[in-house]
Tab-separated table of C-alpha atoms in Angstrom:
chain	number	residue	atom	x	y	z
A	1	UNK	CA	-16.584	-1.168	-14.426
A	2	UNK	CA	-13.138	-1.396	-15.982
A	3	UNK	CA	-11.731	-3.484	-13.145
A	4	UNK	CA	-14.669	-5.852	-13.448
A	5	UNK	CA	-13.953	-6.443	-17.111
A	6	UNK	CA	-10.326	-7.231	-16.323
A	7	UNK	CA	-11.412	-9.779	-13.676
A	8	UNK	CA	-13.698	-11.541	-16.133
A	9	UNK	CA	-10.926	-11.588	-18.731
A	10	UNK	CA	-8.517	-13.197	-16.256
A	11	UNK	CA	-11.042	-15.846	-15.381
A	12	UNK	CA	-11.686	-16.744	-18.964
A	13	UNK	CA	-7.983	-17.125	-19.752
A	14	UNK	CA	-7.541	-19.291	-16.663
A	15	UNK	CA	-10.091	-21.732	-18.004
A	16	UNK	CA	-7.760	-22.854	-20.834
A	17	UNK	CA	-10.694	-22.744	-23.197
A	18	UNK	CA	-12.477	-20.562	-25.649
A	19	UNK	CA	-15.535	-20.499	-23.422
A	20	UNK	CA	-15.492	-18.259	-20.403
A	21	UNK	CA	-15.193	-20.698	-17.577
A	22	UNK	CA	-17.495	-19.281	-14.975
A	23	UNK	CA	-20.260	-18.644	-17.458
A	24	UNK	CA	-19.903	-22.100	-19.067
A	25	UNK	CA	-20.181	-23.992	-15.812
A	26	UNK	CA	-23.629	-25.336	-16.371
A	27	UNK	CA	-24.817	-28.857	-15.672
A	28	UNK	CA	-25.169	-30.695	-12.371
A	29	UNK	CA	-23.235	-29.446	-9.361
A	30	UNK	CA	-21.622	-32.861	-8.809
A	31	UNK	CA	-20.227	-33.129	-12.336
A	32	UNK	CA	-16.454	-32.719	-12.363
A	33	UNK	CA	-15.004	-30.640	-15.170
A	34	UNK	CA	-13.071	-33.431	-16.876
A	35	UNK	CA	-16.190	-35.508	-17.565
A	36	UNK	CA	-18.707	-34.930	-20.344
A	37	UNK	CA	-21.722	-35.923	-18.311
A	38	UNK	CA	-22.747	-37.640	-15.090
A	39	UNK	CA	-23.153	-40.978	-16.835
A	40	UNK	CA	-19.531	-40.956	-17.949
A	41	UNK	CA	-18.371	-39.767	-14.550
A	42	UNK	CA	-20.291	-42.524	-12.787
A	43	UNK	CA	-18.947	-45.317	-14.962
A	44	UNK	CA	-15.399	-43.970	-14.768
A	45	UNK	CA	-15.545	-43.825	-10.971
A	46	UNK	CA	-16.971	-47.346	-10.821
A	47	UNK	CA	-14.164	-48.626	-13.025
A	48	UNK	CA	-11.636	-47.046	-10.673
A	49	UNK	CA	-13.084	-48.942	-7.730
A	50	UNK	CA	-13.259	-52.217	-9.647
A	51	UNK	CA	-9.622	-51.773	-10.706
A	52	UNK	CA	-8.665	-51.338	-7.057
A	53	UNK	CA	-10.655	-54.453	-6.163
A	54	UNK	CA	-8.780	-56.338	-8.899
A	55	UNK	CA	-5.476	-55.500	-7.177
A	56	UNK	CA	-7.029	-56.613	-3.888
A	57	UNK	CA	-8.050	-59.917	-5.457
A	58	UNK	CA	-4.458	-60.428	-6.591
A	59	UNK	CA	-3.122	-59.653	-3.101
A	60	UNK	CA	-5.476	-62.107	-1.393
A	61	UNK	CA	-4.973	-64.437	-4.363
A	62	UNK	CA	-1.316	-64.909	-3.394
A	63	UNK	CA	-2.394	-66.102	0.039
A	64	UNK	CA	-5.095	-68.331	-1.415
A	65	UNK	CA	-2.442	-69.801	-3.662
A	66	UNK	CA	-0.129	-70.521	-0.708
A	67	UNK	CA	-3.103	-72.149	1.002
A	68	UNK	CA	-3.867	-74.352	-2.013
A	69	UNK	CA	-0.284	-75.495	-2.373
A	70	UNK	CA	0.218	-76.386	1.299
A	71	UNK	CA	-3.133	-78.088	1.575
A	72	UNK	CA	-2.272	-80.182	-1.455
A	73	UNK	CA	1.121	-81.086	0.066
A	74	UNK	CA	0.049	-81.654	3.682
A	75	UNK	CA	-3.683	-82.465	3.860
A	76	UNK	CA	-3.294	-84.125	7.299
A	77	UNK	CA	-1.748	-80.967	8.761
A	78	UNK	CA	-4.729	-78.908	7.557
A	79	UNK	CA	-7.071	-81.521	8.975
A	80	UNK	CA	-5.464	-81.363	12.432
A	81	UNK	CA	-5.065	-77.583	12.418
A	82	UNK	CA	-8.629	-76.970	11.289
A	83	UNK	CA	-9.987	-79.110	14.135
A	84	UNK	CA	-8.522	-76.640	16.629
A	85	UNK	CA	-10.731	-73.815	15.298
A	86	UNK	CA	-14.133	-73.001	16.754
A	87	UNK	CA	-16.666	-73.726	14.002
A	88	UNK	CA	-19.543	-72.159	15.954
A	89	UNK	CA	-17.753	-68.818	16.182
A	90	UNK	CA	-16.696	-69.081	12.532
A	91	UNK	CA	-20.294	-69.756	11.474
A	92	UNK	CA	-21.503	-66.891	13.641
A	93	UNK	CA	-19.011	-64.571	12.024
A	94	UNK	CA	-20.070	-65.694	8.551
A	95	UNK	CA	-23.671	-64.868	9.449
A	96	UNK	CA	-22.650	-61.480	10.909
A	97	UNK	CA	-20.705	-60.529	7.790
A	98	UNK	CA	-23.363	-61.678	5.304
A	99	UNK	CA	-25.936	-59.756	7.326
A	100	UNK	CA	-23.699	-56.653	7.239
A	101	UNK	CA	-23.605	-56.933	3.439
A	102	UNK	CA	-27.402	-56.787	3.436
A	103	UNK	CA	-27.433	-53.699	5.678
A	104	UNK	CA	-24.731	-52.069	3.503
A	105	UNK	CA	-26.810	-52.724	0.371
A	106	UNK	CA	-29.769	-51.134	2.161
A	107	UNK	CA	-27.663	-48.094	3.102
A	108	UNK	CA	-26.700	-47.624	-0.563
A	109	UNK	CA	-30.347	-48.048	-1.556
A	110	UNK	CA	-31.548	-45.318	0.807
A	111	UNK	CA	-28.685	-42.961	-0.051
A	112	UNK	CA	-29.941	-43.169	-3.645
A	113	UNK	CA	-33.417	-42.274	-2.371
A	114	UNK	CA	-32.000	-39.269	-0.460
A	115	UNK	CA	-33.340	-40.833	2.724
A	116	UNK	CA	-30.795	-39.487	5.212
A	117	UNK	CA	-32.348	-41.077	8.271
A	118	UNK	CA	-32.387	-44.618	6.853
A	119	UNK	CA	-28.941	-44.217	5.289
A	120	UNK	CA	-27.498	-43.293	8.693
A	121	UNK	CA	-29.419	-46.156	10.338
A	122	UNK	CA	-28.211	-48.847	7.956
A	123	UNK	CA	-24.627	-47.537	7.895
A	124	UNK	CA	-24.638	-47.614	11.704
A	125	UNK	CA	-26.017	-51.162	11.702
A	126	UNK	CA	-23.293	-52.151	9.235
A	127	UNK	CA	-20.664	-50.611	11.502
A	128	UNK	CA	-21.973	-52.485	14.552
A	129	UNK	CA	-21.998	-55.798	12.678
A	130	UNK	CA	-18.456	-55.173	11.430
A	131	UNK	CA	-17.344	-54.389	14.984
A	132	UNK	CA	-19.063	-57.589	16.188
A	133	UNK	CA	-17.074	-59.541	13.606
A	134	UNK	CA	-13.783	-58.105	14.864
A	135	UNK	CA	-14.867	-58.801	18.457
A	136	UNK	CA	-15.633	-62.460	17.724
A	137	UNK	CA	-12.348	-62.767	15.842
A	138	UNK	CA	-10.508	-61.333	18.855
A	139	UNK	CA	-12.148	-63.968	21.094
A	140	UNK	CA	-11.004	-66.703	18.705
A	141	UNK	CA	-7.447	-65.416	18.460
A	142	UNK	CA	-7.214	-65.143	22.249
A	143	UNK	CA	-8.309	-68.779	22.558
A	144	UNK	CA	-5.715	-69.784	19.938
A	145	UNK	CA	-3.037	-67.958	21.922
A	146	UNK	CA	-4.023	-69.681	25.171
A	147	UNK	CA	-3.889	-73.080	23.435
A	148	UNK	CA	-0.375	-72.347	22.186
A	149	UNK	CA	-1.364	-72.269	18.522
A	150	UNK	CA	0.112	-68.920	17.486
A	151	UNK	CA	3.381	-69.367	15.570
A	152	UNK	CA	6.239	-67.156	16.809
A	153	UNK	CA	4.214	-65.761	19.739
A	154	UNK	CA	3.076	-68.856	21.591
A	155	UNK	CA	3.654	-72.126	19.781
A	156	UNK	CA	3.524	-74.681	22.594
A	157	UNK	CA	0.596	-76.902	21.592
A	158	UNK	CA	2.822	-79.771	20.484
A	159	UNK	CA	5.018	-79.572	23.573
A	160	UNK	CA	2.342	-81.581	25.352
A	161	UNK	CA	1.601	-85.268	25.143
A	162	UNK	CA	-1.973	-84.694	23.926
A	163	UNK	CA	-0.826	-82.512	21.091
A	164	UNK	CA	1.783	-85.007	19.919
A	165	UNK	CA	-0.710	-87.876	20.074
A	166	UNK	CA	-2.687	-86.251	17.280
A	167	UNK	CA	0.348	-86.551	15.048
A	168	UNK	CA	0.900	-90.272	15.770
A	169	UNK	CA	1.013	-92.457	12.646
A	170	UNK	CA	0.727	-89.397	10.414
A	171	UNK	CA	3.383	-88.469	7.848
A	172	UNK	CA	3.655	-84.935	9.215
A	173	UNK	CA	5.315	-83.095	12.066
A	174	UNK	CA	4.419	-80.070	14.199
A	175	UNK	CA	6.127	-77.794	11.670
A	176	UNK	CA	3.536	-78.765	9.020
A	177	UNK	CA	0.645	-77.890	11.331
A	178	UNK	CA	2.502	-74.672	12.096
A	179	UNK	CA	2.312	-73.802	8.376
A	180	UNK	CA	-1.461	-74.214	8.544
A	181	UNK	CA	-1.576	-71.684	11.379
A	182	UNK	CA	0.848	-69.308	9.635
A	183	UNK	CA	-1.527	-69.343	6.652
A	184	UNK	CA	-4.576	-69.099	8.935
A	185	UNK	CA	-3.253	-66.012	10.739
A	186	UNK	CA	-1.964	-64.394	7.529
A	187	UNK	CA	-5.305	-64.744	5.777
A	188	UNK	CA	-7.611	-63.899	8.675
A	189	UNK	CA	-5.180	-61.151	9.753
A	190	UNK	CA	-5.125	-59.447	6.346
A	191	UNK	CA	-8.889	-59.825	6.213
A	192	UNK	CA	-9.250	-58.276	9.682
A	193	UNK	CA	-7.064	-55.316	8.627
A	194	UNK	CA	-9.489	-54.793	5.745
A	195	UNK	CA	-12.383	-54.951	8.189
A	196	UNK	CA	-10.769	-52.297	10.401
A	197	UNK	CA	-10.223	-50.037	7.370
A	198	UNK	CA	-13.857	-50.663	6.449
A	199	UNK	CA	-14.998	-49.704	9.951
A	200	UNK	CA	-13.014	-46.453	9.832
A	201	UNK	CA	-14.525	-45.612	6.435
A	202	UNK	CA	-18.080	-46.539	7.452
A	203	UNK	CA	-17.648	-44.459	10.623
A	204	UNK	CA	-16.604	-41.438	8.558
A	205	UNK	CA	-19.519	-42.022	6.166
A	206	UNK	CA	-22.001	-42.138	9.071
A	207	UNK	CA	-20.863	-38.634	10.084
A	208	UNK	CA	-21.116	-37.374	6.503
A	209	UNK	CA	-24.504	-38.993	5.971
A	210	UNK	CA	-25.844	-37.484	9.208
A	211	UNK	CA	-24.917	-34.046	7.852
A	212	UNK	CA	-26.983	-34.752	4.751
A	213	UNK	CA	-23.937	-35.161	2.540
A	214	UNK	CA	-25.446	-37.968	0.471
A	215	UNK	CA	-28.521	-37.750	-1.728
A	216	UNK	CA	-29.733	-38.933	-5.110
A	217	UNK	CA	-27.311	-36.494	-6.765
A	218	UNK	CA	-24.342	-37.572	-4.628
A	219	UNK	CA	-24.834	-41.221	-3.777
A	220	UNK	CA	-21.901	-42.810	-5.542
A	221	UNK	CA	-19.436	-42.513	-2.617
A	222	UNK	CA	-21.770	-44.734	-0.569
A	223	UNK	CA	-22.033	-47.150	-3.487
A	224	UNK	CA	-18.225	-47.391	-3.765
A	225	UNK	CA	-17.912	-47.916	-0.012
A	226	UNK	CA	-20.451	-50.703	-0.453
A	227	UNK	CA	-18.335	-52.325	-3.186
A	228	UNK	CA	-15.351	-52.412	-0.828
A	229	UNK	CA	-17.437	-53.802	2.031
A	230	UNK	CA	-18.987	-56.541	-0.129
A	231	UNK	CA	-15.546	-57.473	-1.452
A	232	UNK	CA	-14.227	-57.980	2.087
A	233	UNK	CA	-17.343	-60.075	2.769
A	234	UNK	CA	-16.614	-62.264	-0.270
A	235	UNK	CA	-13.059	-62.916	0.949
A	236	UNK	CA	-14.533	-64.248	4.196
A	237	UNK	CA	-17.058	-66.359	2.273
A	238	UNK	CA	-14.044	-68.277	0.913
A	239	UNK	CA	-11.970	-68.200	4.105
A	240	UNK	CA	-14.726	-69.790	6.196
A	241	UNK	CA	-15.048	-73.166	4.436
A	242	UNK	CA	-11.342	-73.325	3.537
A	243	UNK	CA	-10.067	-72.724	7.080
A	244	UNK	CA	-12.872	-73.988	9.329
A	245	UNK	CA	-14.587	-76.793	7.452
A	246	UNK	CA	-11.502	-78.764	6.370
A	247	UNK	CA	-12.096	-81.577	8.842
A	248	UNK	CA	-15.833	-81.402	8.687
A	249	UNK	CA	-18.039	-80.482	11.580
A	250	UNK	CA	-18.485	-83.563	13.748
A	251	UNK	CA	-20.176	-82.973	17.091
A	252	UNK	CA	-19.583	-85.630	19.793
A	253	UNK	CA	-22.968	-87.299	19.227
A	254	UNK	CA	-22.265	-87.776	15.526
A	255	UNK	CA	-19.800	-90.595	16.148
A	256	UNK	CA	-16.594	-91.315	14.304
A	257	UNK	CA	-13.904	-88.884	13.318
A	258	UNK	CA	-13.438	-86.688	10.305
A	259	UNK	CA	-13.591	-87.838	6.704
B	1	UNK	CA	-32.008	-44.166	-35.382
B	2	UNK	CA	-34.877	-42.517	-33.603
B	3	UNK	CA	-35.250	-45.647	-31.511
B	4	UNK	CA	-31.567	-45.607	-30.672
B	5	UNK	CA	-31.771	-41.995	-29.716
B	6	UNK	CA	-34.712	-42.653	-27.442
B	7	UNK	CA	-32.907	-45.571	-25.811
B	8	UNK	CA	-29.846	-43.441	-25.285
B	9	UNK	CA	-31.912	-40.732	-23.695
B	10	UNK	CA	-33.446	-43.242	-21.328
B	11	UNK	CA	-30.043	-44.657	-20.494
B	12	UNK	CA	-28.571	-41.266	-19.882
B	13	UNK	CA	-31.358	-40.440	-17.532
B	14	UNK	CA	-31.306	-43.797	-15.767
B	15	UNK	CA	-27.596	-44.438	-15.366
B	16	UNK	CA	-26.555	-41.007	-14.289
B	17	UNK	CA	-28.165	-42.187	-11.062
B	18	UNK	CA	-27.202	-45.215	-9.064
B	19	UNK	CA	-28.699	-48.617	-9.631
B	20	UNK	CA	-32.017	-48.655	-7.882
B	21	UNK	CA	-33.772	-51.988	-7.464
B	22	UNK	CA	-36.602	-52.858	-5.085
B	23	UNK	CA	-35.387	-53.804	-1.595
B	24	UNK	CA	-36.943	-57.282	-1.822
B	25	UNK	CA	-34.111	-58.157	-4.223
B	26	UNK	CA	-31.695	-57.651	-1.302
B	27	UNK	CA	-33.895	-59.592	1.116
B	28	UNK	CA	-34.157	-62.543	-1.254
B	29	UNK	CA	-30.440	-62.415	-1.948
B	30	UNK	CA	-29.719	-62.510	1.777
B	31	UNK	CA	-32.171	-65.412	2.218
B	32	UNK	CA	-30.401	-67.330	-0.555
B	33	UNK	CA	-27.028	-66.657	1.105
B	34	UNK	CA	-28.385	-68.010	4.405
B	35	UNK	CA	-29.652	-71.166	2.672
B	36	UNK	CA	-26.221	-71.656	1.118
B	37	UNK	CA	-24.565	-71.156	4.525
B	38	UNK	CA	-26.764	-73.914	6.000
B	39	UNK	CA	-26.048	-76.200	3.036
B	40	UNK	CA	-22.296	-75.706	3.392
B	41	UNK	CA	-22.487	-76.641	7.103
B	42	UNK	CA	-24.609	-79.736	6.388
B	43	UNK	CA	-22.320	-80.738	3.526
B	44	UNK	CA	-19.334	-80.505	5.871
B	45	UNK	CA	-21.011	-83.166	8.049
B	46	UNK	CA	-21.129	-85.694	5.241
B	47	UNK	CA	-18.155	-87.957	4.711
B	48	UNK	CA	-17.574	-87.549	1.010
B	49	UNK	CA	-13.783	-87.541	0.905
B	50	UNK	CA	-12.465	-85.228	-1.778
B	51	UNK	CA	-15.978	-84.118	-2.692
B	52	UNK	CA	-16.275	-82.247	0.596
B	53	UNK	CA	-13.781	-79.703	-0.740
B	54	UNK	CA	-15.460	-79.558	-4.165
B	55	UNK	CA	-18.874	-78.903	-2.602
B	56	UNK	CA	-17.487	-76.331	-0.143
B	57	UNK	CA	-15.797	-74.359	-2.935
B	58	UNK	CA	-18.811	-74.631	-5.248
B	59	UNK	CA	-21.065	-73.180	-2.543
B	60	UNK	CA	-18.544	-70.420	-1.755
B	61	UNK	CA	-18.439	-69.496	-5.463
B	62	UNK	CA	-22.255	-69.472	-5.579
B	63	UNK	CA	-22.353	-67.124	-2.571
B	64	UNK	CA	-19.728	-64.842	-4.139
B	65	UNK	CA	-21.699	-64.732	-7.413
B	66	UNK	CA	-24.888	-63.739	-5.560
B	67	UNK	CA	-23.063	-60.986	-3.666
B	68	UNK	CA	-21.352	-59.668	-6.807
B	69	UNK	CA	-24.487	-59.735	-8.974
B	70	UNK	CA	-27.017	-58.218	-6.576
B	71	UNK	CA	-25.269	-56.529	-3.638
B	72	UNK	CA	-22.485	-55.161	-5.867
B	73	UNK	CA	-24.954	-54.510	-8.713
B	74	UNK	CA	-22.903	-56.226	-11.407
B	75	UNK	CA	-26.154	-57.655	-12.809
B	76	UNK	CA	-27.170	-54.056	-13.596
B	77	UNK	CA	-23.757	-52.637	-14.515
B	78	UNK	CA	-22.460	-51.584	-17.899
B	79	UNK	CA	-20.477	-54.058	-19.981
B	80	UNK	CA	-17.223	-52.242	-19.347
B	81	UNK	CA	-17.599	-52.584	-15.572
B	82	UNK	CA	-18.317	-56.301	-16.034
B	83	UNK	CA	-15.176	-56.660	-18.143
B	84	UNK	CA	-13.110	-55.082	-15.334
B	85	UNK	CA	-14.625	-57.454	-12.765
B	86	UNK	CA	-14.019	-60.407	-15.060
B	87	UNK	CA	-10.424	-59.344	-15.724
B	88	UNK	CA	-9.608	-59.604	-12.018
B	89	UNK	CA	-10.885	-63.162	-11.979
B	90	UNK	CA	-9.000	-63.966	-15.175
B	91	UNK	CA	-5.668	-62.783	-13.720
B	92	UNK	CA	-6.300	-64.888	-10.636
B	93	UNK	CA	-6.916	-67.929	-12.845
B	94	UNK	CA	-3.661	-67.265	-14.717
B	95	UNK	CA	-1.745	-67.185	-11.431
B	96	UNK	CA	-3.332	-70.405	-10.171
B	97	UNK	CA	-3.194	-72.322	-13.446
B	98	UNK	CA	0.415	-71.542	-14.341
B	99	UNK	CA	1.913	-71.746	-10.857
B	100	UNK	CA	0.023	-74.810	-9.632
B	101	UNK	CA	0.649	-76.432	-13.001
B	102	UNK	CA	4.354	-75.994	-12.356
B	103	UNK	CA	4.178	-77.574	-8.890
B	104	UNK	CA	1.967	-80.435	-10.040
B	105	UNK	CA	4.144	-81.045	-13.062
B	106	UNK	CA	7.410	-81.706	-11.235
B	107	UNK	CA	6.889	-84.084	-8.388
B	108	UNK	CA	10.573	-84.811	-7.932
B	109	UNK	CA	11.423	-81.232	-7.065
B	110	UNK	CA	11.818	-80.415	-3.387
B	111	UNK	CA	8.741	-78.849	-1.932
B	112	UNK	CA	8.795	-75.824	0.322
B	113	UNK	CA	8.638	-76.799	3.964
B	114	UNK	CA	9.152	-80.459	3.104
């Protein structure tokens, strides 16, 4: 009995408070000690994620700024460079990513409902769509490489007569089109890195969800993962028109060139 | 006071859990995003000169707003969370406005890559 009393005394002094710690630990199991209640904890955690997304916006913002400046300076170079991209694949990827945002929103929805089966299903669907995006992007980049449009690795497009003909009577040189592709690969590359990180996270969350880790009392991790995923989707929503639709989409039967 | 207390109780109960809206909100949001995707492709066909860029960016902003409001639940978030989201956008505007203003304002200066 005496040793028990000593143990309780130690615990209470370790809690830095007047209340005995072990005895005072009431409230929901998912409430961390430094928050008053779940409401405060939830908002605080959300703010943390939004702060992180703000830094992400600034990081991508630098690239978007570089894009704006160079497009303003060399519109013809962006016109020519953009025409080398595959609009069909770009459109397909936009669809894939918007669809994955829907499935991610559904996964969050069912995590909140403690529906393990549907949470796992929609997270898995999100993962597959994200992987499809990376796959399509890999196809595009391979085609760019074969055409000689990758600065530093294989920049041979303008070594040929056909390539140089596109620059005839234009106030720009190959180096200006190269800047378009430097910006294109920087932006889509950084975006793809974010997609890969997203895939790793979603993969880990599928495992956790399958073990019943998420339920109405512990759904916020899925919600925060969703915020990240939707953010990466939004970046692509801007990249698509800015990189692919510069010259307009003019199929052969349309007649005439770009705007 | 009693009313306030009741509202606070409701809030405490509601917001300790995640935002929970009917799934049709997500379906409609996705449908709207698809419509905007089609519009942006059609608009890219039209020869409108500078307006092509204006339309493309306007549609992209509209898509981003839909995603932020409904998929990211900002339409149902607390004011403080909305302030944080808005702050990110505000900093971005500062960067663009001040830096582009500098480049636009001195045309005689040598341009990078020029």
